[in-house]
Short mmCIF file of C-alpha atoms and ligand atoms in Angstrom, two decimals:
data_model
loop_
_atom_site.label_atom_id
_atom_site.label_comp_id
_atom_site.label_asym_id
_atom_site.label_seq_id
_atom_site.Cartn_x
_atom_site.Cartn_y
_atom_site.Cartn_z
CA MET A 214 3.74 11.31 2.32
CA ASN A 215 4.79 12.07 -1.22
CA GLU A 216 1.89 10.53 -3.18
CA ARG A 217 3.22 11.44 -6.60
CA GLN A 218 6.52 9.67 -5.88
CA LEU A 219 4.70 6.68 -4.71
CA ALA A 220 2.62 6.51 -7.90
CA GLU A 221 5.90 6.72 -9.99
CA ASP A 222 7.44 3.84 -7.93
CA ILE A 223 4.13 1.77 -8.42
CA LEU A 224 3.94 2.61 -12.19
CA ALA A 225 7.64 1.62 -12.73
CA ILE A 226 7.14 -1.73 -11.00
CA VAL A 227 3.71 -2.43 -12.84
CA LEU A 228 5.52 -1.43 -16.29
CA GLU A 229 8.43 -3.73 -15.42
CA ASN A 230 6.25 -6.59 -14.74
CA ALA A 231 4.12 -6.01 -17.91
CA VAL A 232 6.95 -6.10 -20.18
CA LYS A 233 8.14 -9.52 -18.40
CA HIS A 234 4.77 -10.90 -19.13
CA GLU A 235 4.48 -9.57 -22.74
CA ALA A 236 1.30 -7.88 -21.63
CA GLN A 237 -0.90 -5.86 -24.09
CA LYS A 238 -2.22 -3.90 -21.19
CA VAL A 239 -2.46 -3.74 -17.30
CA ARG A 240 -6.06 -4.50 -16.08
CA THR A 241 -5.88 -4.35 -12.41
CA ILE A 242 -3.32 -3.41 -9.75
CA SER A 243 -4.09 -4.81 -6.27
CA VAL A 244 -2.46 -2.88 -3.60
CA LEU A 245 -2.39 -3.30 0.22
CA VAL A 246 -2.47 -0.19 2.27
CA GLY A 247 -1.77 -0.15 5.85
CA GLU A 248 -4.44 1.75 7.95
CA LEU A 249 -1.69 3.70 9.74
CA SER A 250 -0.22 4.92 6.55
CA ASP A 251 -0.69 8.65 5.88
CA ILE A 252 -1.18 8.01 2.25
CA LYS A 253 -3.96 10.05 0.76
CA MET A 254 -5.44 7.30 -1.72
CA SER A 255 -7.47 9.81 -3.64
CA VAL A 256 -4.27 11.97 -4.46
CA LEU A 257 -2.19 8.82 -5.34
CA THR A 258 -4.86 7.41 -7.63
CA GLN A 259 -5.21 10.79 -9.29
CA ALA A 260 -1.24 10.97 -9.89
CA PHE A 261 -1.17 7.50 -11.03
CA VAL A 262 -3.92 8.11 -13.60
CA GLU A 263 -1.80 10.92 -14.94
CA LEU A 264 1.40 9.09 -15.03
CA ALA A 265 0.03 6.21 -16.56
CA ALA A 266 -1.44 7.94 -19.63
CA ASN A 267 -0.10 6.49 -22.75
CA THR A 268 1.72 3.47 -21.15
CA LEU A 269 0.39 0.01 -20.84
CA ALA A 270 -1.16 0.98 -17.49
CA ALA A 271 -3.40 3.57 -18.87
CA HIS A 272 -7.02 2.53 -17.83
CA ALA A 273 -5.64 0.16 -15.21
CA GLU A 274 -7.79 -0.11 -11.97
CA LEU A 275 -6.12 0.44 -8.66
CA ASP A 276 -7.90 -2.16 -6.51
CA ILE A 277 -7.06 -1.01 -2.83
CA THR A 278 -7.27 -3.28 0.38
CA TYR A 279 -6.63 -1.65 3.76
CA ILE A 280 -5.05 -3.77 6.11
CA PRO A 281 -4.81 -3.43 9.88
CA ALA A 282 -1.74 -2.35 11.69
CA VAL A 283 0.27 -4.96 13.54
CA VAL A 284 2.31 -3.45 16.48
CA TYR A 285 4.69 -4.81 19.04
CA CYS A 286 4.11 -3.68 22.78
CA HIS A 287 7.64 -2.95 24.25
CA GLU A 288 6.13 -3.01 27.75
CA CYS A 289 4.39 -6.32 27.67
CA LYS A 290 6.16 -7.78 24.82
CA LYS A 291 3.16 -8.71 22.81
CA ARG A 292 1.99 -8.42 19.24
CA MET A 293 -1.50 -7.09 18.24
CA THR A 294 -3.40 -5.17 15.88
CA VAL A 295 -4.61 -1.84 16.63
CA GLU A 296 -7.23 0.79 15.34
CA PRO A 297 -5.61 4.00 14.00
CA SER A 298 -7.84 5.97 16.19
CA LYS A 299 -6.66 3.99 19.25
CA PHE A 300 -3.02 3.65 19.36
CA ILE A 301 -2.46 1.95 22.72
CA CYS A 302 -1.80 -1.71 23.64
CA SER A 303 -4.82 -3.48 24.08
CA VAL A 304 -3.25 -5.75 26.96
CA CYS A 305 -1.48 -3.42 29.10
CA GLY A 306 -2.43 0.07 27.79
CA SER A 307 1.01 1.11 27.02
CA THR A 308 1.80 3.59 24.28
CA ARG A 309 5.31 2.33 23.68
CA LEU A 310 4.33 0.48 20.58
CA GLU A 311 6.51 -0.19 17.53
CA ILE A 312 4.71 -0.32 14.19
CA LEU A 313 5.50 -3.85 12.49
CA THR A 314 3.35 -3.53 9.46
CA GLY A 315 0.46 -1.30 8.52
CA ASP A 316 2.22 1.88 7.80
CA SER A 317 2.92 1.41 4.18
CA LEU A 318 1.81 0.37 0.78
CA GLN A 319 2.70 -2.71 -1.31
CA ILE A 320 1.67 -4.15 -4.34
CA GLU A 321 -0.13 -7.62 -3.89
CA ASP A 322 -1.14 -8.43 -7.43
CA ILE A 323 -1.11 -7.23 -10.93
CA GLU A 324 -3.44 -8.49 -13.59
CA PHE A 325 -2.51 -8.25 -17.45
CA ASP A 326 -4.39 -8.71 -20.64
ZN1 ZN B 266 1.37 -3.97 26.41
#
């Protein structure tokens, strides 16, 4: 996972929205991070702080919420949430699971001043 690239993408989206809202500055950026993602949030946050310096998003707070992964079992055709440490179907025990959500990051909300 390239945290710096991800931080750049987040910043671009945030700044685009800030301009649209004619914001003075960005206060909080709420992000949803899948529990199965391999994003190192400390690295991402550090990269974001560096990139956001001298922009409207300088001093913005990253509010991180972890969301459980939802998978689809190809064996018993059911959807369920799984723990990152226990990647098997809770119904039939199969490991033929497809990740539907929970392996990525998305911006949920941005607050401006
Ligand atoms: Zn199953």
